PDB file of C-alpha atoms in Angstrom:
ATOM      1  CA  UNK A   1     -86.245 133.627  54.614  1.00 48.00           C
ATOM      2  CA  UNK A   2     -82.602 132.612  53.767  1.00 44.00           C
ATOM      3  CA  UNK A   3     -82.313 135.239  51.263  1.00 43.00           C
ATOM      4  CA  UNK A   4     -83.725 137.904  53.466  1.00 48.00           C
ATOM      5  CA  UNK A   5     -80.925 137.201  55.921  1.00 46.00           C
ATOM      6  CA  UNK A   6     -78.024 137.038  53.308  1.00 42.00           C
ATOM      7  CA  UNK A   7     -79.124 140.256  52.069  1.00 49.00           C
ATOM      8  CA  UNK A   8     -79.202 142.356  55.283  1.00 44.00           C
ATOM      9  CA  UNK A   9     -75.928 140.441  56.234  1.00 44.00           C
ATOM     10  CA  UNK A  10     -74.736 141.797  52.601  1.00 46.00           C
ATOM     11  CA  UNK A  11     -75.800 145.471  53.350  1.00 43.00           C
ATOM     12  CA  UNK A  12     -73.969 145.346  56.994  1.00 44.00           C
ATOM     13  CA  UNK A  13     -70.450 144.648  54.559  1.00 40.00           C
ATOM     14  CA  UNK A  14     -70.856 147.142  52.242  1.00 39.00           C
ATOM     15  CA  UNK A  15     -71.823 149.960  54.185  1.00 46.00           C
ATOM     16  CA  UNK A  16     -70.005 149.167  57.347  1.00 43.00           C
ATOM     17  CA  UNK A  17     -72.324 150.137  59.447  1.00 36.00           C
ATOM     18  CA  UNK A  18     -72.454 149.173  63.029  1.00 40.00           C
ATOM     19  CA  UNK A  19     -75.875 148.306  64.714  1.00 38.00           C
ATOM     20  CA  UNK A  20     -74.761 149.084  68.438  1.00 36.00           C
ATOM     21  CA  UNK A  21     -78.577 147.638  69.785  1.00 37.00           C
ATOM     22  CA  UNK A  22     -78.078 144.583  67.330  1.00 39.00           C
ATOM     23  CA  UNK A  23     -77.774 141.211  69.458  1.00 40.00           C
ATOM     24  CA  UNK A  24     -75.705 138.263  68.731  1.00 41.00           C
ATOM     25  CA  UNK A  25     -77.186 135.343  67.892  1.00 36.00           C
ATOM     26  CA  UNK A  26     -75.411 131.762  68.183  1.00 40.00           C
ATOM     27  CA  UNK A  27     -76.380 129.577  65.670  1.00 34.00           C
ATOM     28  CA  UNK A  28     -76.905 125.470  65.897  1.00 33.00           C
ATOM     29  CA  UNK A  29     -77.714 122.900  63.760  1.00 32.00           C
ATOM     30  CA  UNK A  30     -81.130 121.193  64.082  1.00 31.00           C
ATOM     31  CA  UNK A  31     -80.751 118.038  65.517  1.00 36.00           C
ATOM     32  CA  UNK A  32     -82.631 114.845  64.123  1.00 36.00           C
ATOM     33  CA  UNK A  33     -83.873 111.427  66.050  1.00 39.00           C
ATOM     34  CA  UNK A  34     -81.513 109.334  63.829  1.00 44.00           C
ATOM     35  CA  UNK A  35     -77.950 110.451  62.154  1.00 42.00           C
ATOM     36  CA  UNK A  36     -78.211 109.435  58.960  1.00 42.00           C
ATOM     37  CA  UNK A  37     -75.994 112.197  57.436  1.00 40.00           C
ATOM     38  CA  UNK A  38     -77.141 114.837  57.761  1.00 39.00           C
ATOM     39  CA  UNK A  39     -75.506 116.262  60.509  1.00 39.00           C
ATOM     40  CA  UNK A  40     -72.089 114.564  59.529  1.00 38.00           C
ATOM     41  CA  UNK A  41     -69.195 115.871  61.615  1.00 41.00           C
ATOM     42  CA  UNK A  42     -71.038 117.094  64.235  1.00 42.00           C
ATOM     43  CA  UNK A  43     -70.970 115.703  68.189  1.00 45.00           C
ATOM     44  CA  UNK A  44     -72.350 112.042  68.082  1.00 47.00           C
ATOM     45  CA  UNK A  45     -74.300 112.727  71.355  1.00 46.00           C
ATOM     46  CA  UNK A  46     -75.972 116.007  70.196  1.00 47.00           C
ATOM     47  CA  UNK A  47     -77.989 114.735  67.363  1.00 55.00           C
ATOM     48  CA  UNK A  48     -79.980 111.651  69.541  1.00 74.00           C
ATOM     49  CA  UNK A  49     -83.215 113.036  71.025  1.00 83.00           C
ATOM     50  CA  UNK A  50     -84.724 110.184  73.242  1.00 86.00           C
ATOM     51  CA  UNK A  51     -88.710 109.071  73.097  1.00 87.00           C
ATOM     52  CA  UNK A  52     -88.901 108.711  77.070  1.00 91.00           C
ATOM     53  CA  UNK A  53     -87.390 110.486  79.847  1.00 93.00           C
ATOM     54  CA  UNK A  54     -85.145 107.647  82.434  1.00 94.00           C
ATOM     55  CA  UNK A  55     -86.523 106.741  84.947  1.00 95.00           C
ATOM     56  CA  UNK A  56     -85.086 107.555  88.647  1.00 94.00           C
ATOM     57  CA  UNK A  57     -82.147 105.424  89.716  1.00 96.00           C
ATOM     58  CA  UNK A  58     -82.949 101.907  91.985  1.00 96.00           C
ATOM     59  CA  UNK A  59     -81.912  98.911  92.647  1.00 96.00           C
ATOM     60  CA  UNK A  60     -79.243  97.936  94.712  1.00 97.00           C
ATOM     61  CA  UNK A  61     -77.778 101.534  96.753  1.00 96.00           C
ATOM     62  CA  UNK A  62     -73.941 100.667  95.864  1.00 97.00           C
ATOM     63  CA  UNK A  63     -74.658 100.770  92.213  1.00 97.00           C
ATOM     64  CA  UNK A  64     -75.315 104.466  92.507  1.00 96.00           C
ATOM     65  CA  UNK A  65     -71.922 105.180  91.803  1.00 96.00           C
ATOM     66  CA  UNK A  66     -71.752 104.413  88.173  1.00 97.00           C
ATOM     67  CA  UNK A  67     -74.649 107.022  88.024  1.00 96.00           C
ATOM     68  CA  UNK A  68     -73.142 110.025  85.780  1.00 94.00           C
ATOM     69  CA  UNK A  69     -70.974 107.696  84.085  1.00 95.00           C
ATOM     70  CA  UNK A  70     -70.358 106.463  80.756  1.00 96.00           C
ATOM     71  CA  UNK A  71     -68.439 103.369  79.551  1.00 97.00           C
ATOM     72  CA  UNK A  72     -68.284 102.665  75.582  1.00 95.00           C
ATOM     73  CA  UNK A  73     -66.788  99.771  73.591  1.00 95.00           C
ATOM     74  CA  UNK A  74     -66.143  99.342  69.983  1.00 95.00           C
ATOM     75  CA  UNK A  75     -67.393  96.235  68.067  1.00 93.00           C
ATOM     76  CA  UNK A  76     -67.420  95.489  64.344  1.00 89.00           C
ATOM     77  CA  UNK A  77     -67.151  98.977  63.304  1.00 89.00           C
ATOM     78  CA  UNK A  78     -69.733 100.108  65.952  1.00 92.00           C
ATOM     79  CA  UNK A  79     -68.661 102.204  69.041  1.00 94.00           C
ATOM     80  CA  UNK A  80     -71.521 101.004  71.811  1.00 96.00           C
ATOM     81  CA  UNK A  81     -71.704 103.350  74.854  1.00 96.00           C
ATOM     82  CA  UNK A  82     -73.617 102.776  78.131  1.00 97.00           C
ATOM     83  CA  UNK A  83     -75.235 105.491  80.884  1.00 96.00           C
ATOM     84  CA  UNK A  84     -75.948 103.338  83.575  1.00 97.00           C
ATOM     85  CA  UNK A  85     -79.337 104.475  84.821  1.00 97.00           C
ATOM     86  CA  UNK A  86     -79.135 106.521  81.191  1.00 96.00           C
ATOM     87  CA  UNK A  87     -79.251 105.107  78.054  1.00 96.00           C
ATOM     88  CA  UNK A  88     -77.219 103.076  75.929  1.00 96.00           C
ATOM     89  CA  UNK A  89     -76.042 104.434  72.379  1.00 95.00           C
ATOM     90  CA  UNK A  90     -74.427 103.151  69.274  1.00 93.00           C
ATOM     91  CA  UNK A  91     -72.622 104.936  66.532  1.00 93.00           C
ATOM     92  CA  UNK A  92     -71.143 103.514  63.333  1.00 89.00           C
ATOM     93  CA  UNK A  93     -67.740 104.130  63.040  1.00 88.00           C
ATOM     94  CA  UNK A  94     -67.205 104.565  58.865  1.00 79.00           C
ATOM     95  CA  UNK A  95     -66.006 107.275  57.111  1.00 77.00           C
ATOM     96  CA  UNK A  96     -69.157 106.860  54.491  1.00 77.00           C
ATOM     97  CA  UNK A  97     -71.543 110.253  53.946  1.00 78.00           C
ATOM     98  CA  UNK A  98     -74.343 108.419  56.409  1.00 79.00           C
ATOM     99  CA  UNK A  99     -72.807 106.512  59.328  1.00 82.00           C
ATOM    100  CA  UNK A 100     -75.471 105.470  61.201  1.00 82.00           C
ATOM    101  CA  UNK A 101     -75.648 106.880  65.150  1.00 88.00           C
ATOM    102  CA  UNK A 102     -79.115 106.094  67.358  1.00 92.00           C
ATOM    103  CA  UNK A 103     -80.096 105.367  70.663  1.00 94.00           C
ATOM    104  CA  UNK A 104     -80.517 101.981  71.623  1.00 95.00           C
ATOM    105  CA  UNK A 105     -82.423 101.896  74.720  1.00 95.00           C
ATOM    106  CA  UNK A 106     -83.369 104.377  77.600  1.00 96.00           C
ATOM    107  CA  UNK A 107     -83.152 102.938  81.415  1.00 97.00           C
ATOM    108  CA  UNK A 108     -86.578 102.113  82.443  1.00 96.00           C
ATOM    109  CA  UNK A 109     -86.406  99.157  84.800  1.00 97.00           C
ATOM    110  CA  UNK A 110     -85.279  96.204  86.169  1.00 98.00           C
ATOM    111  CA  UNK A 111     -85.750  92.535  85.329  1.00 97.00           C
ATOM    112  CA  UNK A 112     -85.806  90.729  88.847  1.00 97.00           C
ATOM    113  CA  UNK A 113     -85.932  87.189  88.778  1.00 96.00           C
ATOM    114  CA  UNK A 114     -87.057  85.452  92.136  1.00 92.00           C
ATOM    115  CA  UNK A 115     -84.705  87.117  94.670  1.00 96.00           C
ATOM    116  CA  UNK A 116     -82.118  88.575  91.853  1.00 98.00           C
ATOM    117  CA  UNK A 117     -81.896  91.544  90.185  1.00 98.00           C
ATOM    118  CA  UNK A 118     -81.470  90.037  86.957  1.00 96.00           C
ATOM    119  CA  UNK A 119     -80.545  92.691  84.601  1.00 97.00           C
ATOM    120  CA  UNK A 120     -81.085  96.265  83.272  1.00 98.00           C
ATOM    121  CA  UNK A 121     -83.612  97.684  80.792  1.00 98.00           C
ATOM    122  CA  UNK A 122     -82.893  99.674  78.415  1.00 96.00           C
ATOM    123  CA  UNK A 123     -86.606 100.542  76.416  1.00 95.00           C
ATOM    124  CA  UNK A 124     -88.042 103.282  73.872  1.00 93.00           C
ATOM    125  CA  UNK A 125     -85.073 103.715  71.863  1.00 92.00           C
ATOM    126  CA  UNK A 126     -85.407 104.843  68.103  1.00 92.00           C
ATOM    127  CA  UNK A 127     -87.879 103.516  65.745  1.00 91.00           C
ATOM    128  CA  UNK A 128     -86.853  99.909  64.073  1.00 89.00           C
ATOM    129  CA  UNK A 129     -89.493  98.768  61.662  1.00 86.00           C
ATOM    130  CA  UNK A 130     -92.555  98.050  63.515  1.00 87.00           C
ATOM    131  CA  UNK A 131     -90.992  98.372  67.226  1.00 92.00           C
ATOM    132  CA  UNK A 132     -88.358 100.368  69.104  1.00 93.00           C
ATOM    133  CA  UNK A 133     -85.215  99.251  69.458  1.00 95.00           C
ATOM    134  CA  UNK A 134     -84.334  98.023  73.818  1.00 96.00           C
ATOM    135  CA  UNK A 135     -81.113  96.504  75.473  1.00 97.00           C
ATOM    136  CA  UNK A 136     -81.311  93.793  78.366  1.00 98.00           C
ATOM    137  CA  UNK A 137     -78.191  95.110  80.394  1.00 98.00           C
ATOM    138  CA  UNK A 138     -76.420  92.034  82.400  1.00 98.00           C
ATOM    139  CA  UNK A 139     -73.842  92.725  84.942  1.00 98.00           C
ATOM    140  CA  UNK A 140     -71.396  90.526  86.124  1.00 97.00           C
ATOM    141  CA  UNK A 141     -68.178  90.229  88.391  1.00 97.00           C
ATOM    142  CA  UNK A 142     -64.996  91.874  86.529  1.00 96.00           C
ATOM    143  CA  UNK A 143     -61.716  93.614  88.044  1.00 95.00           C
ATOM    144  CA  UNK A 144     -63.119  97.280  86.220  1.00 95.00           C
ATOM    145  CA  UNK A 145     -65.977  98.680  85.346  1.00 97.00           C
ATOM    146  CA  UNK A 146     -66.455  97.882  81.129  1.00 97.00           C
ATOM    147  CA  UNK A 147     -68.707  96.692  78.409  1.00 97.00           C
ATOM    148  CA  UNK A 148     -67.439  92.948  77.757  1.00 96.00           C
ATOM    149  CA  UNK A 149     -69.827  92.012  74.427  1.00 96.00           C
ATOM    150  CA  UNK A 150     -72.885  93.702  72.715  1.00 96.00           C
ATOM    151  CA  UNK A 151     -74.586  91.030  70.857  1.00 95.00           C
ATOM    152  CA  UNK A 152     -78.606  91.504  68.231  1.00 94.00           C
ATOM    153  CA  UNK A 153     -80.307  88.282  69.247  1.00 94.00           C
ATOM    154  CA  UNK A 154     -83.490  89.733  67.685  1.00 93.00           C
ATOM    155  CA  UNK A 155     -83.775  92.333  64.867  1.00 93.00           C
ATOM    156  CA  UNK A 156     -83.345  95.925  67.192  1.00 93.00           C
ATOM    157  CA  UNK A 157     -83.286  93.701  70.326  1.00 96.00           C
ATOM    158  CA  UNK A 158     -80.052  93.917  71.849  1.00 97.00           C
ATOM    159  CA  UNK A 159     -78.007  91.965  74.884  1.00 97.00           C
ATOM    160  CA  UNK A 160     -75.000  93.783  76.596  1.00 98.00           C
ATOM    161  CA  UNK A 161     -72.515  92.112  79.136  1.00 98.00           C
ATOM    162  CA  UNK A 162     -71.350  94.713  81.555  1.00 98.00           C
ATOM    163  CA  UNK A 163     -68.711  93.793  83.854  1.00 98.00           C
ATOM    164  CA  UNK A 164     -67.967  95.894  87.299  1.00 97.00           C
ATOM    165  CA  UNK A 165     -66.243  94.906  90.524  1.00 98.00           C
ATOM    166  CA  UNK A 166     -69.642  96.168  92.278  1.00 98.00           C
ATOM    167  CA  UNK A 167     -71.459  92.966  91.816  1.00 97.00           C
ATOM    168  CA  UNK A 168     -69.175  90.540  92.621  1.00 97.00           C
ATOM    169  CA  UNK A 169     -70.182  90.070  96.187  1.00 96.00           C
ATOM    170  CA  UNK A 170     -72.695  87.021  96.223  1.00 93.00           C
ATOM    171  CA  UNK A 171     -75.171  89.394  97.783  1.00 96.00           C
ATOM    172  CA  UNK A 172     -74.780  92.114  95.985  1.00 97.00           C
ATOM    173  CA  UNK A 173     -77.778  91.593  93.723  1.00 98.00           C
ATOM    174  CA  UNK A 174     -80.502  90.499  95.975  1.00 98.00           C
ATOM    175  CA  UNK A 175     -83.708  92.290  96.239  1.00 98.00           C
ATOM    176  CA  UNK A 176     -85.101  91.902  99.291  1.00 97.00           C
ATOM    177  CA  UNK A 177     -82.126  93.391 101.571  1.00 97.00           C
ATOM    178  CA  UNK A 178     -82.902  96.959  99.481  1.00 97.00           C
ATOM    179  CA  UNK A 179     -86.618  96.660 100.331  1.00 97.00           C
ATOM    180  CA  UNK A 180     -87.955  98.960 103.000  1.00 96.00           C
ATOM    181  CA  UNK A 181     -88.921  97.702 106.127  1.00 97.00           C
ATOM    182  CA  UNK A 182     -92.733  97.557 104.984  1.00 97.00           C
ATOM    183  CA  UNK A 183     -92.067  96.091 101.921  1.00 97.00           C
ATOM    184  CA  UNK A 184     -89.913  93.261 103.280  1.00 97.00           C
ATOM    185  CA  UNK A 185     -93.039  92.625 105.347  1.00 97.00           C
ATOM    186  CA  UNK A 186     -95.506  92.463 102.574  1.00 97.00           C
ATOM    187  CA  UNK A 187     -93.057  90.039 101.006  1.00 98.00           C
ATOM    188  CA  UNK A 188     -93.084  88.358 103.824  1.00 98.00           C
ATOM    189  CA  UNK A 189     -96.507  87.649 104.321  1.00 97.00           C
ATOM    190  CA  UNK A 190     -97.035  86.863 100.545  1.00 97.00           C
ATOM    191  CA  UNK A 191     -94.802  84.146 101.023  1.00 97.00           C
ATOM    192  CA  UNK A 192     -96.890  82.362 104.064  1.00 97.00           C
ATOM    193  CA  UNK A 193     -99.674  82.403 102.072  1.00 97.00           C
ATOM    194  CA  UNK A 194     -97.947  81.043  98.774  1.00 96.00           C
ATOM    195  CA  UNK A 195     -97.003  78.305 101.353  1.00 96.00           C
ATOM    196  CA  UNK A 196    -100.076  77.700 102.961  1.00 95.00           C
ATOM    197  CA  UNK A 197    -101.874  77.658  99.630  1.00 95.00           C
ATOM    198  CA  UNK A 198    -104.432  80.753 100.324  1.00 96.00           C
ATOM    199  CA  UNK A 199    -102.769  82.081  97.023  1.00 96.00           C
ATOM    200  CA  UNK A 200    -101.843  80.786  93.763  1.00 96.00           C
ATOM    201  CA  UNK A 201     -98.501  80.701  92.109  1.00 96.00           C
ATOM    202  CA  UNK A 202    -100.383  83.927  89.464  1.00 96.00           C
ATOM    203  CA  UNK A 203    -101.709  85.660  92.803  1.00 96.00           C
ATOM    204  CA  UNK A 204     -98.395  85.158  94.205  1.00 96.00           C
ATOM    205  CA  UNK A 205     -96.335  86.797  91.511  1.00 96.00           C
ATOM    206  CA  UNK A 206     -98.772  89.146  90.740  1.00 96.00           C
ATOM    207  CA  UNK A 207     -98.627  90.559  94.651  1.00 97.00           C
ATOM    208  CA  UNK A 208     -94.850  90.560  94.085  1.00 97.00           C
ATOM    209  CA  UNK A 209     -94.919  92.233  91.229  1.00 96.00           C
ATOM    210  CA  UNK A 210     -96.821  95.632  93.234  1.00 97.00           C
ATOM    211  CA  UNK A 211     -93.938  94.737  95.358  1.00 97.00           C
ATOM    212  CA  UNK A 212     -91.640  95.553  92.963  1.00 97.00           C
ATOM    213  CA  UNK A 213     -93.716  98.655  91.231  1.00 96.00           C
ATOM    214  CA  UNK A 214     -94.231 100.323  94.859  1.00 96.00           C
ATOM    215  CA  UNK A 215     -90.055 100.192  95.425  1.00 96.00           C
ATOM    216  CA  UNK A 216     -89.492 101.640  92.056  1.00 95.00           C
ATOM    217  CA  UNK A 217     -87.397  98.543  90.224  1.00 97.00           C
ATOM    218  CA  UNK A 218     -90.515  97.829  87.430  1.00 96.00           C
ATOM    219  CA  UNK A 219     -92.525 100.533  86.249  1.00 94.00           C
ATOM    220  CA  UNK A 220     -96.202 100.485  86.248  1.00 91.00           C
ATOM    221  CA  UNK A 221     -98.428 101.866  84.127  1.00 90.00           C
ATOM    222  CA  UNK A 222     -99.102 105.097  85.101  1.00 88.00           C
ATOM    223  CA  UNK A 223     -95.133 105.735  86.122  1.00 89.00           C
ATOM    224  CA  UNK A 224     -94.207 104.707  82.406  1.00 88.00           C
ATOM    225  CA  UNK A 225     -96.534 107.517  81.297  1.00 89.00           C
ATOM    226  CA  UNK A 226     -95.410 110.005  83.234  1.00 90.00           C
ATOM    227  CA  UNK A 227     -91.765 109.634  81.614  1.00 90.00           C
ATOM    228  CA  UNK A 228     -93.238 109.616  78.311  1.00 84.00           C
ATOM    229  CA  UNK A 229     -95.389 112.924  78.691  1.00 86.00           C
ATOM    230  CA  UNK A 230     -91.904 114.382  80.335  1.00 81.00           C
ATOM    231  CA  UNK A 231     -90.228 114.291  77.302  1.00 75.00           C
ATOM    232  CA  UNK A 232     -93.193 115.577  75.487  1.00 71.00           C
ATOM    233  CA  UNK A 233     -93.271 118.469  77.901  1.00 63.00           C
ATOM    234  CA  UNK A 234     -89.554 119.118  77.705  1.00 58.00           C
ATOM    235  CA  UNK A 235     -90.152 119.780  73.724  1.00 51.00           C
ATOM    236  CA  UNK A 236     -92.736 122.482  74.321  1.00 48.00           C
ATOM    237  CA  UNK A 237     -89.613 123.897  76.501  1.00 51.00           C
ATOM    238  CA  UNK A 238     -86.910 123.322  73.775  1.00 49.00           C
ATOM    239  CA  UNK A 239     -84.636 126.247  72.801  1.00 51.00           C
ATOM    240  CA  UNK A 240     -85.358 128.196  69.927  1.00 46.00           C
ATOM    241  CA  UNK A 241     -84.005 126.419  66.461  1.00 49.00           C
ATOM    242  CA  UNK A 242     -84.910 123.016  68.161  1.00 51.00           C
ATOM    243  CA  UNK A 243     -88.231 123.123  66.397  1.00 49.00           C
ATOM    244  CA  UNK A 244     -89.912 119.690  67.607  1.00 50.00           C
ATOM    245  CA  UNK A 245     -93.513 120.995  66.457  1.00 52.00           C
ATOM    246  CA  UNK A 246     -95.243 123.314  63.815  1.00 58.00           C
ATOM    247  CA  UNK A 247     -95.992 125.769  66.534  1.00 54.00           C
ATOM    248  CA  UNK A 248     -92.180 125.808  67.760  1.00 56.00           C
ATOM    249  CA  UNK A 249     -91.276 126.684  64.295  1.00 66.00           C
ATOM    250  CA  UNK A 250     -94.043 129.014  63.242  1.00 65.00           C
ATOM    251  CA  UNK A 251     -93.777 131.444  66.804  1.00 62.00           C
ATOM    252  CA  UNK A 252     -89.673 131.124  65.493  1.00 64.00           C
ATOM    253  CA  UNK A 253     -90.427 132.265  62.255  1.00 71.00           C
ATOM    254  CA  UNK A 254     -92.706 135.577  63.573  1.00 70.00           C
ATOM    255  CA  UNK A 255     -89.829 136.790  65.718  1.00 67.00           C
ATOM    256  CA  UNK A 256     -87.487 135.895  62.907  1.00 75.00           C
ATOM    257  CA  UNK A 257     -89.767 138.229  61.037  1.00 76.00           C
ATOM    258  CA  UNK A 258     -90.055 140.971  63.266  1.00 72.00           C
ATOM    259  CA  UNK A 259     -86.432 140.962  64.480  1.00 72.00           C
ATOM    260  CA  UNK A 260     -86.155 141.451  60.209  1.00 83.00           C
ATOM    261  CA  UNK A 261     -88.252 144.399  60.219  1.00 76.00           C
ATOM    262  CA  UNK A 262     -86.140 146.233  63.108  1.00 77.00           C
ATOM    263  CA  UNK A 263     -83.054 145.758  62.116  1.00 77.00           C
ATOM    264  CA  UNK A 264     -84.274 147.230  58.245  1.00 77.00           C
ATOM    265  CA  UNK A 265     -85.645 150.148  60.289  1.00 74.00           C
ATOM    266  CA  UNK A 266     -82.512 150.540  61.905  1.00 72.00           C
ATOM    267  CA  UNK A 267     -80.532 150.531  58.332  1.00 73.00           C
ATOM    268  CA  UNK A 268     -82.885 152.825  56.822  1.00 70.00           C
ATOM    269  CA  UNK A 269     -82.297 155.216  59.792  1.00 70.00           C
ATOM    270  CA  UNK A 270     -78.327 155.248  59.579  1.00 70.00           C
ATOM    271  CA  UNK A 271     -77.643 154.712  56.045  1.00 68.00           C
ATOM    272  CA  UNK A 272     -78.313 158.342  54.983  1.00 68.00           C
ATOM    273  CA  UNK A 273     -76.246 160.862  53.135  1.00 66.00           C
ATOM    274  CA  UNK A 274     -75.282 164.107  55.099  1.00 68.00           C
ATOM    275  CA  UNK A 275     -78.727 165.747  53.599  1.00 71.00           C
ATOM    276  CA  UNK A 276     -80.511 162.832  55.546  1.00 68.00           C
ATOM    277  CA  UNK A 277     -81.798 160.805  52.004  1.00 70.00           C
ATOM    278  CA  UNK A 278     -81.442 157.436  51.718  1.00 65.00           C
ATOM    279  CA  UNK A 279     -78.152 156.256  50.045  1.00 62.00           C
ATOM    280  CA  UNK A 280     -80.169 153.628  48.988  1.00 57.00           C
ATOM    281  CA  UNK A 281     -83.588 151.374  48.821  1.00 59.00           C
ATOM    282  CA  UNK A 282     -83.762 148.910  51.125  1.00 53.00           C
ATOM    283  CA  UNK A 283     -87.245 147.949  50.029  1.00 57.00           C
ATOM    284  CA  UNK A 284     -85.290 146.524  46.838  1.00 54.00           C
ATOM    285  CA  UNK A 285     -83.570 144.238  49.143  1.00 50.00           C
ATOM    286  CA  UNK A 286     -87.198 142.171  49.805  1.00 46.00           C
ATOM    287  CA  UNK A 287     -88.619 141.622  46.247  1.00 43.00           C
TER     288      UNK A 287
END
């Protein structure tokens, strides 16, 4: 196919001819999962193609303004960056031919723990071994908004201390004050009968839980698919020379193929002496 294209391209030179219909095209590279050279030089974002859409933003309503923005730290030769309500991203900084450059985790949910909103979780980032790697997000009280220490307590499992001035009210993590009005009264009522022992301590959390999955801070089941099949359907959807499938690349290849055949029509038609033959065979060009 290469060759194809080098010699038309060739022909265009050397006969300096112009093609008025002929279209520009804007090439790209071909982005992979996992930089592992191959795309050296090129944007460190543009190569990282995520397993799982994010979820929707929740939690507590002030948070919403770190939404859109991205803080990154460097540590031990990796630059970490977080996308609140995102993803979270690391890229090796080393001049060798395959610096590594991946994605981490991709927001999901919270953690909540009793009243708390405990921290962020970042899931379904690229392949480790037998698992994904994930990041458990904590925020805590600092003057500005910045990644304080990334940390691998487990092989692709990953902790990150975020500090911002937005939690360091003592409230400003609670759970039930961002409830709705129905939901605070669900919890409510859970809670009497926790206390008057019509419900176990598994019934109990388990009722909390739904709690939680019907405000949007833990995902359920069916939610969790749902961002996974969005991703899937954004690939079917993925500009041409981002060939995620065997059918992306094979429809590419046929209007590679005819866009081929037109513009070797359109040579043969122009390239002709003043007695109209051919000042040469272009049919030579494709054997």
């Amino acid at each position: 196919m290469l060759v194809k294209i080098v010699a038309v391209i060739t022909v265009l030179l050397i006969q300096d001819v112009s093609v008025a219909s002929a279209r520009q095209v804007k090439m790209r590279m071909v982005n992979e999962p996992i930089n592992t050279g191959q795309n050296w030089g090129t944007n460190e974002q543009e190569s990282l193609k995520p397993k799982v859409k994010p979820a929707n933003f929740s939690g507590p309503p002030h948070l919403k303004r770190l939404v859109g923005r991205c803080f990154s730290k460097t540590i031990n030769s990796y630059k970490y960056e977080l996308c609140p309500f995102q993803n979270v991203t690391q890229h090796e900084q080393s001049l060798r031919w395959n610096p590594y450059s991946g994605i981490l985790g991709i927001w999901q949910e919270w953690e909540i723990e009793g009243n708390v909103f405990k921290s962020m979780l970042m899931k379904e980032g690229d392949a480790c071994m037998s698992k994904n790697r994930k990041v458990t997000v904590s925020l805590r009280c600092g003057a500005l908004n910045s990644i304080a220490n990334v940390s691998e307590p487990s092989t692709c499992e990953y902790s990150m201390v975020f500090i911002t001035p937005l939690v360091c009210h003592q409230h400003s993590l609670l759970v039930y004050p961002t409830l709705s009005e129905s939901l605070r009264s669900r919890w409510d009522e859970i809670e009497g009968e926790l206390f008057n022992e019509e419900i176990t301590l598994q019934g109990y959390q388990k009722k909390l839980t739904q709690i939680f999955q019907d405000a949007g801070y833990v995902l359920n089941a069916s939610k969790k698919e749902q961002l996974m099949n969005a991703v899937k359907g954004d690939s079917l959807n993925a500009p041409q020379g981002d060939f995620q499938t065997l059918e992306l690349c094979s429809a590419a290849y046929a209007v590679l193929e005819e866009e081929i055949r037109r513009l070797k029509a359109q040579l043969e038609r122009q390239a002709q002496d003043p007695d109209g033959n051919p000042l040469f065979n272009m049919d030579n060009l494709y054997t």
